[in-house]
XYZ file of C-alpha atoms in Angstrom:
359
model
C 105.911 150.896 -52.708
C 103.795 151.840 -55.726
C 101.105 149.449 -54.563
C 101.125 150.900 -51.044
C 100.935 154.468 -52.336
C 98.066 153.631 -54.656
C 96.182 151.833 -51.912
C 96.611 154.606 -49.359
C 95.687 157.410 -51.759
C 92.550 155.752 -53.082
C 91.582 154.574 -49.613
C 91.692 158.127 -48.252
C 89.499 159.319 -51.110
C 87.061 156.424 -50.765
C 86.406 156.987 -47.079
C 84.846 160.377 -47.731
C 81.640 158.571 -48.671
C 81.425 155.418 -46.595
C 72.020 149.558 -40.866
C 74.974 147.077 -41.454
C 78.412 148.543 -42.227
C 78.195 152.125 -40.960
C 81.554 153.063 -42.472
C 80.235 152.268 -45.966
C 77.725 155.135 -45.828
C 78.730 157.473 -42.974
C 80.604 160.727 -43.384
C 84.162 160.385 -42.113
C 84.096 163.976 -40.854
C 81.638 163.058 -38.084
C 83.029 163.817 -34.652
C 83.591 160.840 -32.374
C 81.344 160.596 -29.325
C 82.108 158.894 -26.028
C 80.329 155.522 -25.882
C 79.626 155.643 -22.150
C 78.218 159.165 -22.341
C 76.092 158.150 -25.318
C 74.590 155.153 -23.517
C 73.975 157.188 -20.361
C 72.243 159.935 -22.318
C 70.009 157.529 -24.268
C 69.009 155.435 -21.256
C 68.452 158.466 -19.012
C 65.268 159.098 -20.977
C 62.507 157.089 -19.212
C 60.765 156.317 -22.507
C 63.952 154.968 -24.088
C 64.717 152.866 -21.019
C 61.170 151.478 -21.023
C 61.440 150.552 -24.704
C 64.770 148.769 -24.159
C 63.547 146.807 -21.131
C 60.211 145.926 -22.734
C 61.878 144.794 -25.956
C 64.333 142.630 -24.028
C 61.518 141.064 -22.011
C 59.498 140.336 -25.154
C 62.467 138.622 -26.792
C 63.187 136.477 -23.712
C 59.534 135.476 -23.296
C 59.272 134.728 -26.995
C 62.317 132.436 -26.933
C 61.059 130.599 -23.858
C 57.633 130.140 -25.446
C 59.266 128.857 -28.619
C 61.310 126.299 -26.663
C 58.142 125.143 -24.910
C 56.032 124.600 -28.047
C 58.740 123.551 -30.501
C 58.467 119.810 -29.783
C 54.936 119.953 -31.187
C 55.882 121.692 -34.455
C 56.545 119.058 -37.088
C 57.162 121.759 -39.718
C 60.569 122.447 -38.180
C 61.540 118.785 -38.426
C 60.599 118.741 -42.104
C 62.493 121.972 -42.713
C 65.593 120.606 -40.997
C 65.479 117.382 -43.027
C 65.057 119.353 -46.253
C 67.993 121.616 -45.455
C 70.150 118.575 -44.718
C 69.671 117.604 -48.352
C 71.244 120.893 -49.448
C 74.519 120.253 -47.633
C 76.441 119.264 -50.766
C 75.543 122.601 -52.360
C 77.124 124.698 -49.585
C 80.542 124.929 -51.318
C 78.757 126.256 -54.406
C 76.956 128.862 -52.267
C 80.228 129.938 -50.679
C 82.067 130.149 -54.004
C 79.379 132.375 -55.493
C 79.161 134.609 -52.419
C 82.934 135.200 -52.377
C 83.649 135.109 -56.109
C 81.136 137.731 -57.248
C 82.172 140.509 -54.813
C 85.870 139.787 -55.410
C 85.366 140.382 -59.122
C 83.596 143.632 -58.261
C 86.416 144.602 -55.899
C 88.954 144.089 -58.678
C 87.060 146.126 -61.258
C 86.082 148.919 -58.858
C 89.463 148.996 -57.115
C 89.198 148.089 -53.438
C 90.663 145.513 -51.055
C 87.728 143.363 -49.897
C 85.982 146.354 -48.211
C 84.902 149.445 -50.215
C 86.624 151.639 -47.620
C 90.033 150.248 -48.632
C 90.358 151.507 -52.184
C 93.345 151.322 -54.505
C 94.238 152.985 -57.787
C 93.519 150.394 -60.499
C 95.686 152.244 -63.034
C 98.690 152.264 -60.709
C 98.156 148.689 -59.506
C 97.065 146.509 -62.460
C 98.539 143.359 -60.858
C 96.441 143.899 -57.722
C 93.351 144.391 -59.836
C 94.119 141.220 -61.795
C 94.633 139.298 -58.537
C 91.145 140.105 -57.243
C 89.442 139.497 -60.568
C 91.352 136.234 -60.971
C 90.441 135.074 -57.460
C 86.794 135.867 -58.110
C 86.515 134.107 -61.469
C 88.393 130.979 -60.390
C 86.139 130.698 -57.327
C 83.062 131.063 -59.541
C 84.341 128.355 -61.869
C 85.420 126.176 -58.961
C 88.896 125.678 -60.406
C 91.759 124.774 -58.014
C 89.393 125.907 -55.292
C 91.377 124.970 -52.197
C 94.527 126.631 -53.537
C 92.660 129.752 -54.636
C 90.890 130.007 -51.269
C 94.249 129.775 -49.486
C 95.618 132.550 -51.721
C 92.522 134.591 -50.888
C 93.194 134.217 -47.152
C 96.776 135.366 -47.681
C 95.533 138.328 -49.733
C 93.118 139.268 -46.936
C 95.920 139.112 -44.348
C 98.104 141.345 -46.531
C 95.215 143.754 -47.096
C 94.842 144.180 -43.334
C 98.427 145.395 -43.167
C 97.713 147.905 -45.951
C 94.417 149.198 -44.530
C 92.899 148.145 -41.206
C 89.393 149.011 -42.411
C 89.486 145.696 -44.308
C 88.350 144.183 -40.987
C 84.867 145.340 -42.067
C 84.937 142.491 -44.580
C 85.972 139.809 -42.088
C 83.185 137.572 -43.452
C 85.571 136.500 -46.223
C 87.745 134.662 -43.685
C 85.236 131.967 -42.609
C 84.072 131.560 -46.210
C 87.576 131.023 -47.577
C 88.629 128.812 -44.654
C 85.591 126.633 -45.246
C 86.421 126.339 -48.946
C 89.946 125.210 -48.057
C 88.340 122.317 -46.181
C 85.364 121.564 -48.441
C 86.885 122.189 -51.840
C 84.741 123.200 -54.811
C 81.862 120.779 -54.384
C 79.479 120.616 -57.300
C 78.813 121.977 -59.834
C 82.431 123.008 -60.398
C 85.345 122.717 -62.800
C 87.241 120.718 -60.168
C 84.456 118.139 -59.957
C 84.191 117.799 -63.737
C 87.941 117.491 -64.267
C 88.220 114.937 -61.475
C 85.479 112.814 -63.060
C 87.197 112.899 -66.461
C 90.645 112.226 -64.995
C 89.419 109.278 -62.930
C 87.660 107.569 -65.848
C 89.541 104.785 -67.602
C 90.784 105.433 -71.115
C 90.514 109.250 -71.035
C 93.304 111.309 -72.559
C 93.061 113.847 -69.746
C 93.470 111.096 -67.170
C 96.851 110.215 -68.686
C 98.286 113.718 -68.436
C 96.581 115.187 -65.384
C 99.020 115.231 -62.433
C 96.574 116.616 -59.897
C 93.605 114.301 -59.427
C 95.473 111.570 -57.519
C 96.941 114.189 -55.177
C 93.491 115.730 -54.761
C 92.040 112.408 -53.654
C 94.701 112.162 -50.937
C 93.950 115.723 -49.824
C 90.217 114.929 -49.742
C 90.900 111.971 -47.454
C 92.936 114.156 -45.076
C 90.537 117.106 -44.821
C 87.379 115.011 -44.633
C 87.853 114.610 -40.890
C 87.576 118.400 -40.492
C 84.410 118.859 -42.550
C 82.142 118.521 -39.517
C 83.677 121.708 -38.087
C 82.761 123.829 -41.134
C 79.410 124.908 -39.590
C 81.367 126.064 -36.528
C 83.786 128.125 -38.634
C 80.933 129.723 -40.580
C 78.673 130.621 -37.649
C 81.514 131.838 -35.400
C 82.956 133.927 -38.234
C 79.569 135.441 -38.936
C 78.929 135.994 -35.230
C 82.225 137.817 -34.756
C 81.354 140.042 -37.713
C 77.994 140.929 -36.133
C 79.473 141.624 -32.701
C 82.045 143.902 -34.316
C 79.384 145.787 -36.282
C 77.200 146.272 -33.207
C 79.821 146.927 -30.539
C 82.537 148.783 -32.438
C 80.736 150.482 -35.312
C 77.619 151.526 -33.427
C 77.891 151.519 -29.643
C 81.592 152.417 -29.477
C 81.341 154.962 -32.332
C 77.807 156.346 -31.993
C 78.486 159.619 -33.817
C 78.939 157.918 -37.202
C 75.848 155.787 -36.668
C 73.818 158.834 -35.596
C 74.869 160.635 -38.777
C 73.533 157.703 -40.821
C 70.184 157.841 -38.982
C 69.934 161.564 -39.695
C 71.133 161.333 -43.304
C 68.568 158.728 -44.319
C 65.714 159.967 -42.135
C 65.371 156.637 -40.350
C 63.394 158.215 -37.521
C 60.584 158.758 -40.030
C 60.420 154.991 -40.527
C 60.419 154.184 -36.801
C 59.612 157.391 -34.867
C 61.964 157.073 -31.918
C 64.929 159.047 -30.638
C 67.982 158.750 -32.967
C 70.061 157.539 -30.034
C 67.551 154.749 -29.398
C 67.800 153.832 -33.084
C 71.556 153.377 -32.804
C 71.348 151.602 -29.448
C 68.666 149.234 -30.719
C 70.589 148.409 -33.900
C 73.816 147.841 -31.968
C 72.247 145.644 -29.294
C 70.351 143.619 -31.928
C 73.535 142.955 -33.892
C 75.462 142.006 -30.752
C 72.665 139.659 -29.656
C 72.551 137.949 -33.060
C 76.354 137.740 -33.076
C 76.573 136.195 -29.613
C 73.836 133.681 -30.508
C 75.822 132.644 -33.570
C 79.123 132.391 -31.698
C 77.689 130.115 -29.005
C 75.474 128.307 -31.510
C 72.133 129.073 -29.872
C 69.023 129.226 -32.085
C 71.470 129.214 -34.970
C 69.118 128.937 -37.915
C 66.837 131.531 -36.377
C 69.757 133.912 -35.891
C 70.842 133.338 -39.493
C 67.309 134.096 -40.711
C 67.210 137.302 -38.639
C 70.586 138.379 -40.006
C 69.399 137.768 -43.557
C 66.430 140.038 -42.856
C 68.693 142.721 -41.368
C 70.915 142.700 -44.481
C 67.869 143.011 -46.745
C 66.377 145.896 -44.773
C 69.749 147.651 -44.792
C 70.005 147.511 -48.570
C 66.491 148.910 -49.004
C 66.848 151.500 -46.235
C 70.313 152.758 -47.208
C 70.326 153.211 -50.996
C 73.986 154.306 -51.029
C 75.147 151.113 -49.317
C 77.241 149.142 -51.840
C 75.320 145.982 -52.692
C 78.396 143.992 -53.738
C 79.954 144.535 -50.328
C 77.116 142.524 -48.745
C 76.975 139.575 -51.150
C 79.471 137.609 -49.050
C 77.352 138.181 -45.935
C 74.207 136.988 -47.723
C 76.023 133.837 -48.813
C 77.436 133.286 -45.340
C 73.984 133.632 -43.760
C 72.537 131.195 -46.322
C 75.234 128.620 -45.560
C 74.731 128.932 -41.788
C 70.958 128.583 -42.226
C 71.497 125.461 -44.332
C 74.023 123.723 -42.073
C 72.804 124.801 -38.639
C 75.031 125.024 -35.576
C 77.204 121.954 -35.958
C 79.305 120.644 -33.050
C 80.625 122.730 -30.136
C 77.338 124.601 -29.825
C 74.456 125.198 -27.459
C 72.063 123.800 -30.054
C 74.026 120.581 -30.349
C 74.450 120.179 -26.590
C 70.915 120.932 -25.444
C 68.433 119.359 -27.816
C 64.682 119.314 -27.461
C 62.683 116.127 -26.791
C 62.202 113.910 -29.849
C 59.046 114.533 -31.867
C 58.621 110.847 -32.642
C 59.725 107.794 -30.615
C 62.148 106.828 -33.390
C 63.658 110.310 -33.695
C 66.734 111.268 -31.707
C 66.934 114.627 -29.949
C 67.586 117.511 -32.350
C 69.110 120.890 -31.794
C 67.189 123.993 -30.780
C 68.205 125.936 -33.873
């Protein structure tokens, strides 16, 4: 009960000060606006409607042109082959991107998302849990177990404060770590090497490494689905941000546009700003979910995160580290199976090269 009280009290205070996660920077006092009325009002302006239609046409034409000329661009083949060589470093990327913000969450006192605060003085065990999760992920120690505990902690946090859904990017990261393990460099990898070597003292007393090898053999068959988990998880996060946080709750997003003077950067109607941001995020999210132009969508999302941090100085940087890491992993791995990219490849660039995905 003490934990719940501390969480609820700090969460209520934290939301007073909360374009990626609107709730992190918007004023909670903003009145809610009807989504349908908002869209009707924005698109009733002929200029706004023309901008939306023209932008959509440009994007479609650009994608079609890219598909037409891509078979002649050898640079993309080289890039894809280079990224394939980074695959073994993906667990390290994911551990860093989850571990660092979890440490920050523990010290600053919030449950995954800055909107879900808790009183660190009243809940020292909760603080220690988040800091411990973060440091063990950074070290890569007992990674699969720690990632599973992290998933359980996220599920519990949702029951304490539904705004934790804003940090849903932790779910695909932690699920992927349950499958991949720590990778290298990591404490797990070092300890396994020492334990497996003949004549080592640690090898005589360590009870884990033989069990770990059996677990590795079991989960290896699921490794090929890690790109699917990562891109779908990231896509769902984007669709939520665009559809729920912007188009379904335009008042909060409009307050952010006004507060930071974003119309001075791009001189258009504030409603068009919100509509454009929401549609862009939904489009990127849908592309990631279906696995279409996956690496391109990941690159666009990385750019959106960067622009958000520069454009919204109050946006908590730590809260976006996991998203940066997730985007980096998706860019590295591509679409994986069960995707548009994997199903509809382009013609081979060379006679000896098999068809490759359109990501």
